[in-house]
Amino acid sequence: MEVCTLSKVSKKVAGLSLAGALVISSIGLTSLKENVQAKDKQKEPTNVIMMVMDGTSAGATTLSRWYKGDNLAMDEMMAGGMRTYSAESAITDSAPAATALATGNKSNDKYVGVLPSIVNSPGLDPVNPEDAYKPVANVLEGAKQLGKATGIISTSEIQHATPAGFSAHVTHRSNYGDIAEQQVYQGIDVVLGGGKEALSPGTTKNARQDGENLLEVLDENNYDIVESRDELLASKSSKIWGSFAPSALAYDFDRETMKPSEPTLAEMTKKAINTLNKDKDGFFLFVEGSKIDWAAHGNDTIGMISDTLAFDDAVKEALEFAKEDGNTMVIAVSDHGNSGITLGNMNTDSTYSETPVSAYIDPLKKAKMTVEGALSQLNSEKSNLKEVAALYGLDNLTTEELEKLNSSKNVGSDMTKMLADRANIGFTTGGHTGEDVFLYSYGPSRPTGLVENTDLAKKMAQFMGFDLEQLTNKLYMNAKEAFEKKGYSTRIDVTDPNNPVFVAEKGRQIVELPANKNIVITKTSKSTQQKEINAITVYNGDNFYISEQALKAVK
């Protein structure tokens, strides 16, 4: 690129680093329509739209841009970079990554919304051993306390690690039952994604073990429960729970063939914004493009491109709203890298400087589906293997390639490697990676520069008008300590291990606080009263944590 062209771009992209301008300019962008720093109209309410493309390295966004043949919506929002390490490791898992983004606290592998038990990453303060596993408040809960409408969207199960980090508190991300229950009792206004099986009892892997049917709870609380794109778009309700699949939604490239009734991520985002924006106090919305990470784990280049572009379409919807509104902060970021994807691989030689973009993109353009979608069409005898391989862009298989796939114990893995080789794409791993990721932001008070992942939670909270540490003290005090200060004797009832209850007794009064719910039950010899409060009760396996309001609800 000529220096003069880059100079023009740099002048027009206010606040961008040289690296950011280079990324935006990679396919010849020479101007932007408007400054990414929106004018703060100094009006209420403030809104925040937090968007996470899970497990997306810079190589995936670069490749997606070339594949699209035009700029990404995110390019206009380029603001800097973000460090992703956890409290214990240079390479993070999605659970502590989401915890950092949502609560402003680094945590440990598999922990969701709770403090770490191990801190050994340089520069971090140790955690008091008594505080290990303690729940910490997140930005969605802070928005809710201010009276704002709230929403979460995911293309995976809504109970998956990243959406869970913005809505729940558990010591292990696999605790779908507790996560689902907390999400329902949080009173979130709009919830859209997969994970229907975790809402009711059954025999499948993530079905509820506690006997509670959360679909009935949602119905009692006047949610419009929708299960298809048409039902979602037709809904007029201010409270919508969309469960579009038992587990995850389909990849965007596969949706038309496999699950045409599912909404796109952009459609879910637009619907959520329009619904939440009716609240006079403003809103907080979390949006995740989940399966970029899954595709990266499988080194599926097509899957990564599919859902990176779908995520970018959702960013476009958020950006258009924010430009019109003038007082909405939009953040888009990856929680961590994955796969080490590169343009160029181990076979790349000294001719790389003469290799055109088409050498990377043309082989990928032949694919009609992701590897997951293509393999869904494979019959048990593999008699249609050639046709399935062609769906993934592998036409004109050599005899050797066809024999390899026929004898393969992992057809999908071999197919992804063959296509990557044809497209000169490299991968270093099937796991997460620890590099910094790009940060995209828009709106008043938008974060810029190289930031810690924890900084984003604090920035969002500050913009909305609350302090996360103070909020934690308000929402998650130790129940035993709080009640015993008031003269109660306490115990934890785990008679039913799937439904633990905190019990406090004084005289003839018995107080019960069920785990994962926003309910306080007070019993006397004369009556039993049940009150709903504005926060959930959390049990981390050792201690119960309750809100100030729960304590005040007990007379």
XYZ file of C-alpha atoms in Angstrom:
555
model
C 0.000 0.000 0.000
C 1.251 3.475 -0.799
C 2.133 5.719 2.099
C -0.094 8.500 0.806
C -3.147 6.198 0.818
C -2.484 5.069 4.374
C -2.048 8.698 5.402
C -5.483 9.548 4.046
C -7.031 6.679 5.998
C -5.237 7.601 9.204
C -6.523 11.185 9.062
C -10.107 10.041 8.594
C -10.149 7.353 11.294
C -10.139 9.399 14.467
C -8.177 7.854 17.305
C -6.946 4.818 15.369
C -3.502 3.341 15.803
C -1.328 2.677 12.760
C -2.064 -1.024 13.157
C -5.786 -0.346 13.253
C -5.618 1.751 10.104
C -3.647 -0.967 8.350
C -6.280 -3.561 9.232
C -9.078 -1.380 7.934
C -7.108 -0.544 4.834
C -6.280 -4.129 3.948
C -8.697 -4.276 1.042
C -8.297 -0.744 -0.093
C -10.471 1.315 2.227
C -9.557 4.964 1.728
C -12.257 6.683 3.734
C -14.858 6.208 6.411
C -18.289 7.784 6.387
C -18.084 9.141 9.891
C -16.061 9.342 13.045
C -16.364 6.323 15.338
C -16.586 8.596 18.374
C -20.298 9.418 18.550
C -21.348 12.757 19.928
C -22.460 12.419 23.517
C -25.856 14.019 23.587
C -25.672 14.087 27.404
C -29.082 12.548 27.596
C -30.534 9.717 29.540
C -30.780 6.849 29.353
C -27.418 5.307 28.598
C -27.284 1.946 26.839
C -24.511 -0.634 26.486
C -24.272 -3.365 23.854
C -21.448 -5.787 24.683
C -20.580 -8.181 21.845
C -18.161 -11.114 22.055
C -16.931 -13.215 19.144
C -15.771 -16.255 21.040
C -12.321 -17.669 20.291
C -11.591 -15.425 17.319
C -7.979 -14.661 16.458
C -6.954 -11.781 14.209
C -6.256 -14.238 11.387
C -9.935 -15.229 11.341
C -11.184 -11.661 10.956
C -8.582 -10.920 8.267
C -9.572 -14.020 6.323
C -13.278 -13.221 6.733
C -12.725 -9.752 5.300
C -10.953 -11.127 2.238
C -13.699 -13.755 1.841
C -16.406 -11.087 2.006
C -14.543 -8.877 -0.448
C -15.441 -5.727 1.462
C -14.848 -4.063 4.811
C -16.304 -5.490 7.993
C -18.648 -3.383 10.108
C -16.155 -3.878 12.925
C -13.397 -2.159 10.951
C -15.011 1.214 11.486
C -14.879 0.622 15.256
C -11.217 -0.364 15.560
C -10.042 1.057 18.884
C -7.043 -0.910 20.125
C -6.251 -4.267 21.664
C -7.067 -6.385 24.715
C -5.023 -8.709 26.911
C -6.758 -12.012 27.611
C -4.775 -13.972 30.231
C -6.498 -15.404 33.316
C -5.526 -15.307 36.995
C -3.513 -18.476 36.559
C -2.571 -18.832 32.885
C -1.338 -16.998 29.800
C -4.009 -18.867 27.818
C -7.520 -18.498 29.171
C -10.638 -20.607 29.082
C -13.901 -18.920 28.085
C -15.296 -19.053 31.629
C -12.670 -16.853 33.353
C -12.495 -14.721 30.216
C -16.220 -13.987 30.442
C -15.903 -13.436 34.185
C -13.228 -10.794 33.557
C -15.272 -9.056 30.844
C -18.456 -9.087 32.920
C -17.260 -8.520 36.500
C -13.861 -6.840 36.225
C -12.160 -9.738 38.038
C -9.666 -12.248 36.667
C -10.537 -15.820 37.628
C -9.567 -19.456 37.114
C -10.196 -22.159 34.553
C -13.887 -23.140 34.382
C -14.970 -20.576 37.062
C -17.976 -18.442 36.116
C -18.743 -15.195 37.935
C -16.727 -16.073 41.046
C -13.325 -15.056 42.396
C -10.278 -17.280 41.760
C -8.676 -19.682 44.210
C -5.287 -19.480 42.444
C -3.539 -16.270 41.392
C -0.096 -16.586 39.844
C -0.170 -14.402 36.725
C 2.316 -11.503 37.037
C 1.013 -8.166 38.271
C -2.145 -9.445 39.957
C -2.941 -9.037 43.626
C -3.529 -12.246 45.601
C -7.053 -13.165 46.672
C -7.842 -13.719 50.331
C -8.357 -17.507 50.704
C -11.675 -16.787 52.430
C -12.875 -15.040 49.262
C -12.067 -17.891 46.858
C -15.174 -18.877 44.871
C -17.088 -15.836 46.148
C -19.613 -14.538 43.583
C -18.873 -11.106 42.146
C -21.460 -8.853 40.531
C -21.570 -8.429 36.759
C -22.534 -5.516 34.528
C -25.914 -7.023 33.620
C -26.833 -7.207 37.299
C -25.688 -3.614 37.739
C -27.863 -2.455 34.852
C -30.807 -4.336 36.326
C -30.335 -2.668 39.729
C -30.588 0.700 37.965
C -33.911 -0.300 36.447
C -32.544 -0.853 32.957
C -33.856 -3.578 30.666
C -31.403 -6.446 30.129
C -30.782 -9.105 27.506
C -28.414 -11.917 26.535
C -28.020 -13.584 23.142
C -25.899 -16.563 22.126
C -25.634 -18.924 19.169
C -24.595 -21.715 21.551
C -26.589 -22.888 24.539
C -27.513 -19.781 26.499
C -26.008 -21.571 29.511
C -22.604 -21.792 27.818
C -19.588 -20.227 29.544
C -19.618 -16.774 27.943
C -23.314 -15.850 28.305
C -23.168 -17.482 31.760
C -20.379 -15.087 32.735
C -22.784 -12.189 32.203
C -25.723 -13.764 34.029
C -24.687 -16.428 36.571
C -22.245 -17.508 39.291
C -21.012 -21.119 39.486
C -17.735 -22.818 40.341
C -17.729 -24.852 37.115
C -19.019 -23.898 33.689
C -20.576 -27.352 33.200
C -23.205 -26.673 35.897
C -25.877 -25.970 33.303
C -28.680 -26.689 35.754
C -27.615 -23.961 38.183
C -26.769 -21.537 35.370
C -30.167 -21.991 33.710
C -31.991 -21.553 37.010
C -30.067 -18.392 37.877
C -30.704 -16.936 34.416
C -34.441 -17.517 34.748
C -34.642 -16.051 38.255
C -32.437 -13.074 37.326
C -35.468 -11.694 35.506
C -33.568 -10.888 32.315
C -35.991 -9.317 29.849
C -34.789 -10.832 26.566
C -32.935 -14.151 26.307
C -32.306 -15.612 22.851
C -30.284 -18.647 21.812
C -30.056 -22.400 22.262
C -30.085 -24.600 25.358
C -33.753 -25.470 25.660
C -32.958 -28.886 27.148
C -31.552 -27.250 30.326
C -34.919 -25.640 31.080
C -36.941 -28.763 31.918
C -36.495 -32.286 33.306
C -35.642 -35.112 30.918
C -33.136 -37.793 30.025
C -30.735 -35.831 27.806
C -27.263 -34.733 28.938
C -28.163 -31.234 30.132
C -31.775 -31.856 31.174
C -32.710 -30.626 34.658
C -31.950 -32.889 37.603
C -33.813 -30.857 40.234
C -37.312 -31.629 38.989
C -38.137 -27.998 38.246
C -39.675 -27.035 34.917
C -38.267 -23.592 34.186
C -40.479 -23.218 31.116
C -43.430 -23.147 33.493
C -41.664 -20.528 35.630
C -41.105 -18.372 32.545
C -44.745 -18.737 31.564
C -45.863 -17.736 35.066
C -43.668 -14.642 34.769
C -45.345 -13.605 31.511
C -42.532 -14.326 29.085
C -43.373 -14.854 25.455
C -41.601 -18.169 24.868
C -40.682 -18.402 21.176
C -39.041 -21.280 19.326
C -38.646 -20.075 15.737
C -37.540 -17.087 13.712
C -41.117 -16.277 12.696
C -42.353 -16.406 16.299
C -39.498 -14.157 17.415
C -40.052 -11.529 14.759
C -43.801 -11.530 15.395
C -43.510 -11.120 19.174
C -44.832 -7.863 20.619
C -43.874 -8.695 24.196
C -41.399 -6.754 26.332
C -40.266 -10.069 27.845
C -39.096 -12.680 25.351
C -37.369 -16.017 25.936
C -36.255 -17.575 22.673
C -35.147 -21.209 22.783
C -34.428 -22.158 19.196
C -32.606 -25.470 19.710
C -32.089 -28.126 22.412
C -28.377 -27.270 22.442
C -26.547 -24.936 20.007
C -27.874 -23.210 16.903
C -26.601 -24.113 13.442
C -23.641 -22.374 11.817
C -24.809 -19.477 9.690
C -23.613 -21.087 6.427
C -25.597 -24.240 7.306
C -28.731 -22.624 8.663
C -30.672 -22.393 5.404
C -30.207 -26.102 4.708
C -30.275 -27.548 8.207
C -32.293 -25.178 10.411
C -34.174 -22.594 8.324
C -36.519 -21.888 11.247
C -33.672 -20.478 13.354
C -33.078 -16.713 13.373
C -29.738 -15.221 12.409
C -27.576 -13.546 15.028
C -28.254 -10.201 13.355
C -32.025 -10.777 13.527
C -31.819 -11.690 17.204
C -29.700 -8.616 17.908
C -32.040 -6.240 16.083
C -35.115 -7.702 17.782
C -33.500 -7.495 21.212
C -32.422 -3.882 20.705
C -35.877 -2.831 19.533
C -37.509 -4.607 22.475
C -35.134 -3.406 25.196
C -35.080 0.151 23.870
C -38.701 0.578 24.960
C -37.500 0.825 28.562
C -37.307 4.468 29.647
C -34.257 3.726 31.836
C -32.154 2.315 28.995
C -30.740 -1.154 28.555
C -27.775 -3.520 28.674
C -27.470 -6.194 25.988
C -24.887 -8.980 25.709
C -24.434 -10.688 22.318
C -22.175 -13.677 21.580
C -21.125 -15.233 18.302
C -20.334 -18.550 19.979
C -19.416 -21.065 17.332
C -16.434 -19.288 15.799
C -14.635 -20.820 18.757
C -16.046 -24.267 18.052
C -14.979 -24.114 14.429
C -11.522 -22.937 15.480
C -11.180 -25.926 17.818
C -11.879 -28.142 14.810
C -9.647 -26.084 12.480
C -12.707 -25.602 10.289
C -11.830 -22.552 8.193
C -15.313 -22.348 6.682
C -17.043 -22.483 10.066
C -14.838 -19.676 11.347
C -15.609 -17.469 8.344
C -19.310 -18.356 8.477
C -19.870 -17.162 11.998
C -17.368 -14.306 11.969
C -19.382 -12.772 9.138
C -22.644 -13.536 10.954
C -21.270 -11.819 14.044
C -20.218 -8.830 11.962
C -23.758 -8.553 10.590
C -24.951 -8.342 14.197
C -22.351 -5.654 14.919
C -23.757 -3.704 11.986
C -27.217 -3.752 13.584
C -25.819 -2.542 16.905
C -23.727 0.141 15.229
C -26.650 1.504 13.208
C -28.737 1.791 16.372
C -25.920 3.453 18.312
C -25.339 6.029 15.584
C -28.999 6.974 15.642
C -29.283 6.954 19.427
C -26.132 8.917 20.238
C -25.776 7.705 23.820
C -25.094 4.006 23.364
C -21.714 2.378 23.947
C -20.959 -0.600 21.706
C -18.009 -2.900 22.395
C -17.021 -5.823 20.176
C -14.121 -8.063 21.139
C -12.911 -11.645 21.195
C -12.522 -13.242 24.616
C -9.384 -15.086 23.504
C -7.628 -16.448 20.443
C -8.060 -19.973 19.148
C -6.295 -22.289 16.679
C -3.435 -19.960 15.681
C -4.949 -19.584 12.209
C -2.642 -17.989 9.615
C -2.723 -17.052 5.958
C 0.268 -19.144 4.962
C 1.217 -22.543 6.317
C 4.155 -24.953 6.640
C 4.184 -25.397 2.869
C 4.573 -21.663 2.233
C 7.870 -20.955 0.507
C 9.771 -17.920 -0.736
C 7.079 -17.209 -3.347
C 4.645 -16.000 -0.650
C 5.221 -12.386 -1.649
C 3.870 -13.167 -5.103
C 0.872 -15.217 -3.954
C -2.406 -13.375 -4.720
C -5.390 -13.189 -2.401
C -7.283 -15.484 -4.750
C -4.953 -18.366 -3.880
C -6.305 -18.289 -0.338
C -9.916 -17.396 -1.031
C -10.917 -19.236 -4.213
C -10.613 -22.748 -2.688
C -12.730 -21.609 0.275
C -15.422 -20.116 -1.960
C -16.166 -23.596 -3.284
C -17.562 -24.695 0.078
C -21.321 -24.485 0.520
C -21.430 -25.677 4.143
C -19.218 -25.959 7.197
C -17.695 -29.337 7.990
C -20.437 -29.896 10.596
C -23.109 -29.165 8.005
C -21.503 -31.258 5.305
C -21.039 -34.277 7.581
C -24.694 -34.077 8.599
C -25.443 -35.171 5.026
C -23.113 -38.218 5.137
C -24.896 -41.573 5.123
C -23.797 -44.470 7.320
C -22.188 -46.387 4.429
C -20.191 -43.338 3.265
C -21.461 -44.046 -0.225
C -22.049 -40.310 -0.801
C -18.638 -39.271 0.541
C -17.612 -37.515 -2.674
C -20.763 -35.403 -2.689
C -20.323 -34.557 1.000
C -16.691 -33.586 0.458
C -17.791 -31.340 -2.412
C -20.230 -29.561 -0.063
C -17.140 -28.643 1.948
C -15.347 -27.376 -1.141
C -13.350 -30.531 -1.772
C -14.286 -31.216 -5.368
C -12.075 -33.238 -7.701
C -10.750 -35.477 -4.952
C -7.692 -37.443 -5.990
C -7.808 -41.216 -5.631
C -5.433 -40.919 -2.711
C -7.587 -38.285 -0.979
C -10.778 -40.320 -1.457
C -9.118 -43.456 -0.060
C -7.856 -41.476 2.936
C -11.336 -40.171 3.715
C -12.935 -43.599 3.243
C -10.550 -45.188 5.727
C -10.454 -42.233 8.104
C -11.499 -42.574 11.733
C -12.109 -38.816 11.801
C -13.466 -37.735 8.437
C -14.176 -34.202 9.588
C -10.631 -33.596 10.778
C -9.160 -34.895 7.534
C -11.560 -32.810 5.446
C -10.681 -29.602 7.274
C -6.972 -30.286 6.805
C -7.376 -30.983 3.091
C -9.261 -27.737 2.500
C -6.819 -25.734 4.611
C -3.935 -27.133 2.551
C -5.659 -26.215 -0.702
C -6.213 -22.673 0.599
C -2.711 -22.226 2.075
C -4.200 -21.827 5.558
C -2.189 -22.835 8.611
C -3.136 -23.816 12.164
C -0.821 -24.200 15.147
C -3.263 -25.885 17.519
C -6.769 -27.180 18.100
C -6.925 -25.219 21.341
C -6.991 -21.695 22.669
C -4.106 -19.262 22.198
C -2.822 -16.476 24.406
C -2.180 -13.511 22.117
C -3.763 -10.082 22.497
C -6.941 -9.579 20.464
C -8.378 -6.578 18.650
C -10.719 -4.231 20.506
C -13.585 -2.551 18.649
C -15.730 0.163 20.238
C -18.130 2.970 19.401
C -19.963 5.716 21.241
C -19.430 8.126 24.110
C -16.775 7.051 26.655
C -15.739 4.165 24.403
C -12.634 2.238 25.571
C -9.505 2.651 23.435
C -5.855 1.595 23.468
C -4.383 -1.637 24.821
C -6.569 -2.657 27.752
C -6.993 -5.515 30.201
C -10.142 -7.590 29.731
C -11.158 -6.524 33.241
C -11.023 -2.859 32.165
C -13.991 -3.315 29.861
C -16.336 -4.365 32.671
C -15.286 -1.345 34.713
C -15.689 0.952 31.712
C -19.222 -0.292 31.031
C -20.173 0.028 34.691
C -18.794 3.553 34.871
C -20.707 4.577 31.755
C -23.945 3.212 33.187
C -23.292 4.812 36.563
C -22.313 2.184 39.146
C -19.254 0.631 40.800
C -18.833 -3.147 40.469
C -17.063 -3.625 43.798
C -19.752 -1.724 45.675
C -22.395 -3.689 43.792
C -20.783 -6.985 44.838
C -20.911 -5.892 48.490
C -24.598 -5.101 48.045
C -25.593 -8.273 46.171
C -23.332 -11.000 47.559
C -22.736 -10.867 51.315
C -22.000 -14.045 53.250
C -25.415 -15.286 54.419
C -24.156 -17.053 57.542
C -22.263 -13.991 58.771
C -25.103 -11.588 57.938
C -27.834 -13.588 59.719
C -25.741 -14.571 62.726
C -24.983 -10.865 63.333
C -28.751 -10.472 63.736
C -28.962 -13.287 66.284
C -30.084 -16.105 64.012
C -28.730 -19.638 64.064
C -28.005 -20.905 60.550
C -27.533 -24.091 58.609
C -27.383 -25.293 55.018
C -30.018 -27.870 54.113
C -28.770 -30.270 51.425
C -31.322 -32.977 52.113
C -32.082 -32.650 48.416
C -28.609 -32.127 46.889
C -30.159 -30.700 43.733
C -32.056 -28.054 45.703
C -29.850 -26.701 48.522
C -31.452 -24.156 50.876
C -29.988 -21.703 53.363
C -31.939 -21.782 56.632
C -31.859 -19.171 59.415
C -33.841 -19.553 62.660
C -34.617 -17.204 65.562
C -37.332 -17.959 68.061
C -40.340 -19.245 66.143
C -39.265 -17.678 62.864
C -37.630 -19.742 60.120
C -36.162 -18.076 57.034
C -35.353 -20.091 53.897
C -33.410 -18.896 50.862
C -33.295 -21.450 48.023
C -30.127 -21.469 45.919
C -30.253 -19.826 42.477
C -33.563 -18.055 43.110
C -34.700 -14.519 43.930
C -37.007 -15.778 46.670
C -37.105 -15.336 50.459
C -39.471 -17.611 52.414
C -40.395 -16.625 56.007
C -42.235 -19.100 58.218
C -43.835 -18.566 61.614
C -46.312 -20.611 63.599
C -49.089 -18.520 62.048
C -48.098 -18.077 58.402
C -45.713 -18.649 55.539
C -44.757 -15.733 53.343
C -42.779 -15.769 50.100
C -41.233 -12.591 48.712
C -39.515 -11.932 45.443
C -36.406 -9.737 45.616
C -34.226 -8.064 42.998
C -31.221 -10.400 43.217
C -30.500 -14.126 43.279
C -29.090 -16.224 46.112
C -25.894 -18.105 45.225
C -24.422 -21.264 46.794
C -20.826 -22.083 45.881
C -20.711 -25.480 47.561
C -19.376 -24.076 50.835
C -21.206 -20.831 51.517
C -24.445 -19.080 50.610
C -24.365 -15.467 49.418
C -27.341 -13.144 49.642
C -28.238 -9.559 48.820
C -28.971 -6.673 51.169
C -32.553 -6.787 49.991
C -32.858 -10.443 50.991
C -31.790 -9.532 54.502
C -34.151 -6.556 54.634
C -37.037 -8.743 53.453
C -36.859 -10.602 56.758
C -38.660 -8.775 59.579
